[in-house]
PDB file of C-alpha atoms in Angstrom:
ATOM      1  CA  MET A   1       3.125  37.933   8.987  1.00 49.00           C
ATOM      2  CA  THR A   2       1.569  36.323   5.922  1.00 52.00           C
ATOM      3  CA  ARG A   3       4.684  34.250   5.294  1.00 54.00           C
ATOM      4  CA  SER A   4       4.738  32.897   8.873  1.00 55.00           C
ATOM      5  CA  ARG A   5       1.085  31.869   8.603  1.00 57.00           C
ATOM      6  CA  SER A   6       1.603  30.084   5.282  1.00 61.00           C
ATOM      7  CA  ARG A   7       4.301  27.793   6.641  1.00 63.00           C
ATOM      8  CA  PRO A   8       2.089  25.962   9.198  1.00 68.00           C
ATOM      9  CA  ARG A   9      -0.613  25.715   6.541  1.00 67.00           C
ATOM     10  CA  ALA A  10       1.834  24.142   4.061  1.00 65.00           C
ATOM     11  CA  LEU A  11       3.060  21.784   6.761  1.00 64.00           C
ATOM     12  CA  ARG A  12      -0.511  20.684   7.491  1.00 65.00           C
ATOM     13  CA  VAL A  13      -1.075  19.997   3.799  1.00 58.00           C
ATOM     14  CA  VAL A  14       2.077  17.887   3.619  1.00 59.00           C
ATOM     15  CA  LEU A  15       1.087  15.930   6.728  1.00 59.00           C
ATOM     16  CA  ILE A  16      -2.398  15.312   5.353  1.00 59.00           C
ATOM     17  CA  VAL A  17      -0.980  14.066   2.046  1.00 57.00           C
ATOM     18  CA  LEU A  18       1.424  11.742   3.867  1.00 55.00           C
ATOM     19  CA  LEU A  19      -1.399  10.442   6.039  1.00 55.00           C
ATOM     20  CA  VAL A  20      -3.569   9.753   2.996  1.00 50.00           C
ATOM     21  CA  LEU A  21      -0.717   7.926   1.245  1.00 48.00           C
ATOM     22  CA  ALA A  22       0.058   5.867   4.349  1.00 49.00           C
ATOM     23  CA  SER A  23      -3.619   4.946   4.723  1.00 46.00           C
ATOM     24  CA  ALA A  24      -3.822   3.930   1.073  1.00 41.00           C
ATOM     25  CA  ALA A  25      -0.709   1.781   1.416  1.00 43.00           C
ATOM     26  CA  LEU A  26      -2.142   0.117   4.528  1.00 44.00           C
ATOM     27  CA  LEU A  27      -5.462  -0.566   2.831  1.00 41.00           C
ATOM     28  CA  GLY A  28      -3.614  -1.999  -0.177  1.00 39.00           C
ATOM     29  CA  ALA A  29      -1.575  -4.321   2.044  1.00 41.00           C
ATOM     30  CA  VAL A  30      -4.731  -5.499   3.828  1.00 40.00           C
ATOM     31  CA  ALA A  31      -6.470  -6.085   0.485  1.00 40.00           C
ATOM     32  CA  VAL A  32      -3.550  -8.255  -0.658  1.00 43.00           C
ATOM     33  CA  LEU A  33      -2.949 -10.173   2.567  1.00 45.00           C
ATOM     34  CA  LEU A  34      -6.528 -10.739   3.704  1.00 47.00           C
ATOM     35  CA  PRO A  35      -7.454 -13.187   0.892  1.00 53.00           C
ATOM     36  CA  ILE A  36      -4.247 -15.164   1.566  1.00 51.00           C
ATOM     37  CA  LEU A  37      -4.894 -15.391   5.303  1.00 44.00           C
ATOM     38  CA  THR A  38      -8.575 -16.267   4.934  1.00 51.00           C
ATOM     39  CA  HIS A  39      -8.362 -18.680   1.975  1.00 55.00           C
ATOM     40  CA  GLN A  40     -10.189 -21.966   2.601  1.00 69.00           C
ATOM     41  CA  SER A  41      -8.995 -25.143   0.892  1.00 73.00           C
ATOM     42  CA  ALA A  42     -11.427 -26.445  -1.715  1.00 72.00           C
ATOM     43  CA  GLY A  43     -10.146 -30.029  -1.229  1.00 87.00           C
ATOM     44  CA  GLY A  44      -8.218 -32.283  -3.590  1.00 92.00           C
ATOM     45  CA  SER A  45      -8.021 -32.395  -7.377  1.00 95.00           C
ATOM     46  CA  GLY A  46      -9.269 -35.988  -7.480  1.00 95.00           C
ATOM     47  CA  GLN A  47      -6.458 -37.083  -9.775  1.00 96.00           C
ATOM     48  CA  ARG A  48      -4.987 -40.543  -9.533  1.00 94.00           C
ATOM     49  CA  LEU A  49      -1.374 -40.432 -10.642  1.00 95.00           C
ATOM     50  CA  PRO A  50      -0.982 -42.155 -14.043  1.00 95.00           C
ATOM     51  CA  GLU A  51       1.039 -45.366 -13.841  1.00 92.00           C
ATOM     52  CA  GLU A  52       2.544 -44.762 -17.268  1.00 95.00           C
ATOM     53  CA  TYR A  53       4.182 -41.823 -19.020  1.00 97.00           C
ATOM     54  CA  VAL A  54       1.191 -40.188 -20.658  1.00 98.00           C
ATOM     55  CA  ALA A  55       0.810 -36.677 -21.996  1.00 98.00           C
ATOM     56  CA  HIS A  56      -2.793 -36.147 -20.886  1.00 98.00           C
ATOM     57  CA  ALA A  57      -4.816 -36.537 -17.706  1.00 98.00           C
ATOM     58  CA  ALA A  58      -8.225 -35.431 -16.470  1.00 98.00           C
ATOM     59  CA  ALA A  59      -9.811 -35.493 -13.029  1.00 97.00           C
ATOM     60  CA  GLU A  60     -12.861 -34.128 -11.239  1.00 98.00           C
ATOM     61  CA  GLY A  61     -11.876 -32.146  -8.171  1.00 96.00           C
ATOM     62  CA  ALA A  62     -13.625 -31.699  -4.856  1.00 95.00           C
ATOM     63  CA  ASP A  63     -14.927 -28.374  -6.186  1.00 95.00           C
ATOM     64  CA  GLY A  64     -16.800 -30.131  -9.027  1.00 96.00           C
ATOM     65  CA  ARG A  65     -14.474 -28.878 -11.757  1.00 97.00           C
ATOM     66  CA  THR A  66     -13.014 -31.320 -14.264  1.00 98.00           C
ATOM     67  CA  ARG A  67      -9.411 -30.328 -14.829  1.00 98.00           C
ATOM     68  CA  GLU A  68      -7.428 -31.455 -17.847  1.00 98.00           C
ATOM     69  CA  LEU A  69      -3.669 -31.256 -18.245  1.00 98.00           C
ATOM     70  CA  ARG A  70      -1.831 -31.830 -21.524  1.00 98.00           C
ATOM     71  CA  VAL A  71       1.839 -31.634 -22.455  1.00 98.00           C
ATOM     72  CA  GLU A  72       2.772 -31.156 -26.109  1.00 98.00           C
ATOM     73  CA  THR A  73       5.794 -30.522 -28.236  1.00 97.00           C
ATOM     74  CA  PRO A  74       6.077 -27.097 -29.889  1.00 95.00           C
ATOM     75  CA  GLU A  75       4.739 -28.809 -33.038  1.00 96.00           C
ATOM     76  CA  GLY A  76       1.522 -29.721 -31.213  1.00 96.00           C
ATOM     77  CA  THR A  77       2.060 -33.479 -30.845  1.00 97.00           C
ATOM     78  CA  PRO A  78       1.835 -35.293 -27.477  1.00 98.00           C
ATOM     79  CA  ALA A  79       5.155 -34.988 -25.681  1.00 98.00           C
ATOM     80  CA  ASP A  80       7.201 -38.071 -24.815  1.00 97.00           C
ATOM     81  CA  LEU A  81       7.547 -37.638 -21.074  1.00 98.00           C
ATOM     82  CA  SER A  82       9.595 -40.810 -20.686  1.00 97.00           C
ATOM     83  CA  GLU A  83      12.725 -39.317 -22.305  1.00 95.00           C
ATOM     84  CA  LEU A  84      13.081 -35.712 -21.232  1.00 96.00           C
ATOM     85  CA  ARG A  85      16.301 -33.891 -21.955  1.00 95.00           C
ATOM     86  CA  PRO A  86      17.460 -30.554 -20.545  1.00 94.00           C
ATOM     87  CA  GLY A  87      16.662 -27.829 -23.043  1.00 92.00           C
ATOM     88  CA  ASP A  88      13.589 -29.584 -24.463  1.00 94.00           C
ATOM     89  CA  GLU A  89      10.657 -27.248 -25.026  1.00 94.00           C
ATOM     90  CA  LEU A  90       7.281 -28.335 -23.640  1.00 96.00           C
ATOM     91  CA  ILE A  91       3.907 -26.690 -24.133  1.00 96.00           C
ATOM     92  CA  VAL A  92       1.711 -27.283 -21.096  1.00 97.00           C
ATOM     93  CA  ARG A  93      -2.012 -26.720 -21.574  1.00 98.00           C
ATOM     94  CA  GLY A  94      -4.760 -26.900 -18.999  1.00 98.00           C
ATOM     95  CA  SER A  95      -8.503 -26.403 -18.796  1.00 98.00           C
ATOM     96  CA  GLY A  96     -11.124 -26.552 -16.069  1.00 98.00           C
ATOM     97  CA  PHE A  97      -8.874 -24.834 -13.535  1.00 98.00           C
ATOM     98  CA  ASP A  98     -10.229 -22.307 -11.040  1.00 97.00           C
ATOM     99  CA  ALA A  99      -8.967 -18.993 -12.392  1.00 97.00           C
ATOM    100  CA  SER A 100      -9.527 -17.338  -9.003  1.00 94.00           C
ATOM    101  CA  ILE A 101      -6.582 -19.405  -7.703  1.00 95.00           C
ATOM    102  CA  GLY A 102      -3.165 -18.801  -9.221  1.00 95.00           C
ATOM    103  CA  ILE A 103      -0.935 -21.758 -10.058  1.00 96.00           C
ATOM    104  CA  TYR A 104       2.714 -22.613 -10.521  1.00 95.00           C
ATOM    105  CA  VAL A 105       3.596 -24.910 -13.424  1.00 96.00           C
ATOM    106  CA  GLY A 106       6.880 -26.796 -13.483  1.00 95.00           C
ATOM    107  CA  VAL A 107       8.597 -30.146 -12.906  1.00 97.00           C
ATOM    108  CA  CYS A 108       8.148 -31.156  -9.268  1.00 96.00           C
ATOM    109  CA  ALA A 109       8.580 -34.180  -7.043  1.00 97.00           C
ATOM    110  CA  VAL A 110       5.616 -36.509  -6.704  1.00 97.00           C
ATOM    111  CA  PRO A 111       4.599 -36.526  -3.020  1.00 95.00           C
ATOM    112  CA  GLU A 112       4.349 -39.925  -1.326  1.00 90.00           C
ATOM    113  CA  ASP A 113       1.044 -38.797   0.150  1.00 87.00           C
ATOM    114  CA  ARG A 114      -1.162 -37.297  -2.552  1.00 79.00           C
ATOM    115  CA  GLY A 115      -2.631 -35.012   0.090  1.00 85.00           C
ATOM    116  CA  ASN A 116       0.696 -33.203   0.380  1.00 93.00           C
ATOM    117  CA  LYS A 117       1.980 -30.373  -1.799  1.00 93.00           C
ATOM    118  CA  PRO A 118       4.130 -31.436  -4.778  1.00 95.00           C
ATOM    119  CA  SER A 119       7.538 -30.167  -3.688  1.00 93.00           C
ATOM    120  CA  PRO A 120      10.364 -29.389  -4.223  1.00 94.00           C
ATOM    121  CA  CYS A 121      10.430 -28.358  -7.862  1.00 93.00           C
ATOM    122  CA  LEU A 122      13.272 -28.105 -10.361  1.00 91.00           C
ATOM    123  CA  GLY A 123      14.156 -24.455 -10.566  1.00 75.00           C
ATOM    124  CA  GLY A 124      11.905 -23.760  -7.593  1.00 66.00           C
ATOM    125  CA  ILE A 125       8.950 -21.478  -8.129  1.00 63.00           C
ATOM    126  CA  PRO A 126       9.441 -18.604 -10.574  1.00 63.00           C
ATOM    127  CA  GLU A 127      12.184 -16.423  -9.106  1.00 58.00           C
ATOM    128  CA  GLY A 128      10.766 -13.529  -7.137  1.00 56.00           C
ATOM    129  CA  ALA A 129       7.180 -14.826  -7.175  1.00 58.00           C
ATOM    130  CA  GLU A 130       6.651 -14.655  -3.415  1.00 56.00           C
ATOM    131  CA  GLU A 131       8.124 -11.146  -3.353  1.00 58.00           C
ATOM    132  CA  GLY A 132       5.904 -10.023  -6.229  1.00 55.00           C
ATOM    133  CA  HIS A 133       8.404  -9.703  -9.080  1.00 53.00           C
ATOM    134  CA  ALA A 134       8.561 -13.014 -10.924  1.00 54.00           C
ATOM    135  CA  ASP A 135      11.364 -13.375 -13.470  1.00 53.00           C
ATOM    136  CA  ARG A 136       9.690 -13.856 -16.845  1.00 52.00           C
ATOM    137  CA  ALA A 137      12.916 -15.351 -18.209  1.00 50.00           C
ATOM    138  CA  ALA A 138      12.840 -18.260 -15.728  1.00 45.00           C
ATOM    139  CA  LEU A 139      10.890 -20.520 -18.055  1.00 76.00           C
ATOM    140  CA  SER A 140      11.688 -23.798 -16.297  1.00 89.00           C
ATOM    141  CA  SER A 141       8.691 -22.842 -14.145  1.00 90.00           C
ATOM    142  CA  VAL A 142       5.909 -20.317 -14.656  1.00 93.00           C
ATOM    143  CA  TRP A 143       3.393 -18.486 -12.509  1.00 93.00           C
ATOM    144  CA  ILE A 144      -0.150 -18.074 -13.807  1.00 95.00           C
ATOM    145  CA  THR A 145      -2.650 -15.790 -12.107  1.00 95.00           C
ATOM    146  CA  ASP A 146      -5.478 -13.378 -12.881  1.00 95.00           C
ATOM    147  CA  ASP A 147      -5.455 -11.892  -9.365  1.00 91.00           C
ATOM    148  CA  TRP A 148      -5.498  -8.088  -9.699  1.00 88.00           C
ATOM    149  CA  ALA A 149      -2.875  -7.697  -6.970  1.00 87.00           C
ATOM    150  CA  TRP A 150      -0.387 -10.080  -8.572  1.00 85.00           C
ATOM    151  CA  ARG A 151      -1.134 -10.204 -12.293  1.00 83.00           C
ATOM    152  CA  ALA A 152       1.441  -7.583 -13.206  1.00 84.00           C
ATOM    153  CA  PHE A 153       4.177  -9.611 -11.511  1.00 83.00           C
ATOM    154  CA  ALA A 154       3.289 -13.106 -12.791  1.00 87.00           C
ATOM    155  CA  THR A 155       4.720 -14.732 -15.895  1.00 89.00           C
ATOM    156  CA  HIS A 156       1.314 -15.547 -17.414  1.00 90.00           C
ATOM    157  CA  GLY A 157      -2.406 -15.020 -17.009  1.00 95.00           C
ATOM    158  CA  TYR A 158      -5.131 -17.546 -17.747  1.00 97.00           C
ATOM    159  CA  ASP A 159      -6.066 -17.759 -21.420  1.00 97.00           C
ATOM    160  CA  ASP A 160      -9.751 -17.830 -20.512  1.00 97.00           C
ATOM    161  CA  ALA A 161     -10.975 -17.369 -16.952  1.00 96.00           C
ATOM    162  CA  GLU A 162     -14.412 -18.867 -17.530  1.00 97.00           C
ATOM    163  CA  SER A 163     -13.081 -22.190 -18.828  1.00 98.00           C
ATOM    164  CA  GLY A 164      -9.994 -22.107 -16.599  1.00 98.00           C
ATOM    165  CA  ALA A 165      -7.718 -22.558 -19.609  1.00 98.00           C
ATOM    166  CA  PHE A 166      -4.026 -21.734 -19.691  1.00 98.00           C
ATOM    167  CA  THR A 167      -0.961 -22.257 -21.859  1.00 96.00           C
ATOM    168  CA  ALA A 168       2.609 -22.295 -20.575  1.00 95.00           C
ATOM    169  CA  GLN A 169       5.893 -22.942 -22.347  1.00 93.00           C
ATOM    170  CA  LEU A 170       8.530 -24.704 -20.258  1.00 94.00           C
ATOM    171  CA  THR A 171      12.194 -25.250 -20.972  1.00 93.00           C
ATOM    172  CA  VAL A 172      13.165 -28.551 -19.359  1.00 94.00           C
ATOM    173  CA  PRO A 173      15.831 -27.890 -16.702  1.00 93.00           C
ATOM    174  CA  ALA A 174      18.634 -30.198 -15.589  1.00 94.00           C
ATOM    175  CA  SER A 175      17.306 -33.294 -13.809  1.00 95.00           C
ATOM    176  CA  SER A 176      18.996 -32.343 -10.547  1.00 94.00           C
ATOM    177  CA  GLN A 177      18.661 -28.897  -8.969  1.00 89.00           C
ATOM    178  CA  GLY A 178      18.231 -27.370  -5.546  1.00 84.00           C
ATOM    179  CA  GLY A 179      18.244 -30.628  -3.620  1.00 88.00           C
ATOM    180  CA  LEU A 180      15.864 -32.441  -6.000  1.00 94.00           C
ATOM    181  CA  ASP A 181      17.222 -35.244  -8.194  1.00 96.00           C
ATOM    182  CA  CYS A 182      14.606 -36.576 -10.591  1.00 96.00           C
ATOM    183  CA  SER A 183      16.834 -39.541 -11.482  1.00 93.00           C
ATOM    184  CA  VAL A 184      16.291 -40.745  -7.910  1.00 94.00           C
ATOM    185  CA  VAL A 185      12.899 -39.284  -6.975  1.00 95.00           C
ATOM    186  CA  SER A 186       9.691 -39.618  -8.994  1.00 97.00           C
ATOM    187  CA  CYS A 187       8.917 -36.300 -10.703  1.00 97.00           C
ATOM    188  CA  ALA A 188       6.131 -34.941 -12.872  1.00 98.00           C
ATOM    189  CA  VAL A 189       5.016 -31.962 -14.887  1.00 98.00           C
ATOM    190  CA  THR A 190       2.968 -30.303 -12.190  1.00 98.00           C
ATOM    191  CA  THR A 191       0.354 -27.660 -11.532  1.00 97.00           C
ATOM    192  CA  ARG A 192      -0.207 -26.519  -7.966  1.00 96.00           C
ATOM    193  CA  SER A 193      -1.756 -23.531  -6.208  1.00 95.00           C
ATOM    194  CA  ASP A 194       0.491 -20.496  -5.888  1.00 93.00           C
ATOM    195  CA  HIS A 195       1.589 -18.859  -2.627  1.00 89.00           C
ATOM    196  CA  THR A 196      -1.763 -17.107  -2.210  1.00 90.00           C
ATOM    197  CA  ALA A 197      -3.422 -20.511  -1.621  1.00 90.00           C
ATOM    198  CA  GLY A 198      -0.417 -22.669  -0.754  1.00 86.00           C
ATOM    199  CA  SER A 199      -2.321 -25.224   1.340  1.00 90.00           C
ATOM    200  CA  ASP A 200      -5.038 -25.786  -1.281  1.00 94.00           C
ATOM    201  CA  ARG A 201      -4.553 -29.042  -3.213  1.00 95.00           C
ATOM    202  CA  VAL A 202      -7.503 -28.654  -5.591  1.00 96.00           C
ATOM    203  CA  GLN A 203      -5.322 -27.394  -8.475  1.00 97.00           C
ATOM    204  CA  ASP A 204      -2.726 -30.210  -8.133  1.00 97.00           C
ATOM    205  CA  MET A 205      -2.343 -32.145 -11.383  1.00 98.00           C
ATOM    206  CA  GLN A 206       0.707 -34.221 -12.326  1.00 98.00           C
ATOM    207  CA  LEU A 207       1.985 -36.095 -15.369  1.00 98.00           C
ATOM    208  CA  PRO A 208       4.993 -38.311 -14.487  1.00 98.00           C
ATOM    209  CA  VAL A 209       8.270 -37.736 -16.313  1.00 98.00           C
ATOM    210  CA  ARG A 210      11.560 -39.556 -16.688  1.00 97.00           C
ATOM    211  CA  PHE A 211      14.814 -38.018 -17.818  1.00 96.00           C
ATOM    212  CA  ALA A 212      16.887 -39.702 -20.500  1.00 92.00           C
ATOM    213  CA  GLU A 213      19.848 -41.610 -19.053  1.00 82.00           C
ATOM    214  CA  ASN A 214      22.091 -40.086 -21.687  1.00 70.00           C
ATOM    215  CA  PRO A 215      20.941 -36.481 -22.177  1.00 60.00           C
ATOM    216  CA  GLN A 216      23.334 -35.891 -25.094  1.00 59.00           C
TER     217      GLN A 216
END
């Protein structure tokens, strides 16, 4: 008699535990998706694309932040963006960015309309980023975020959230990948909002690049 009564009780406990876990998973999914679905664009970054190959740019965005983007060699000198070669190492530094919005950093096409998203990008976005498991070895592009729901999966976090500073090391990929040929299309070292704010252009900064005709 006691044994027969304990079985329904154990079953109820199991069902309650499963219900609690399912509810927690649902709440977690809502917490992750809601900010993406409700994100409002802050406007543009205010940057005018440099006409020359420079390693530094600054612009005041529609959100009042002044963003700076620098590209250096590993030795700390300004990088020569007019003669990139596959395998070159670049250190990309930024400040003034909104740390509440994650960014991708890589070499992307320059859009004809500056109001459009810089795309496509060499190497794409960090592999697995949209699925939540970015490949930290895919250093031709990096994903920077401090968002609690994504930080563990990104390649980097911001160096300092208050100042919006970050540092990313890029390995220059081949000039032609995935349908983008930077020997034909204008390309640039680029920052842009990640997939959680994909339509927001306020974090878009670009420094034009040119690949060496003879990469050897």
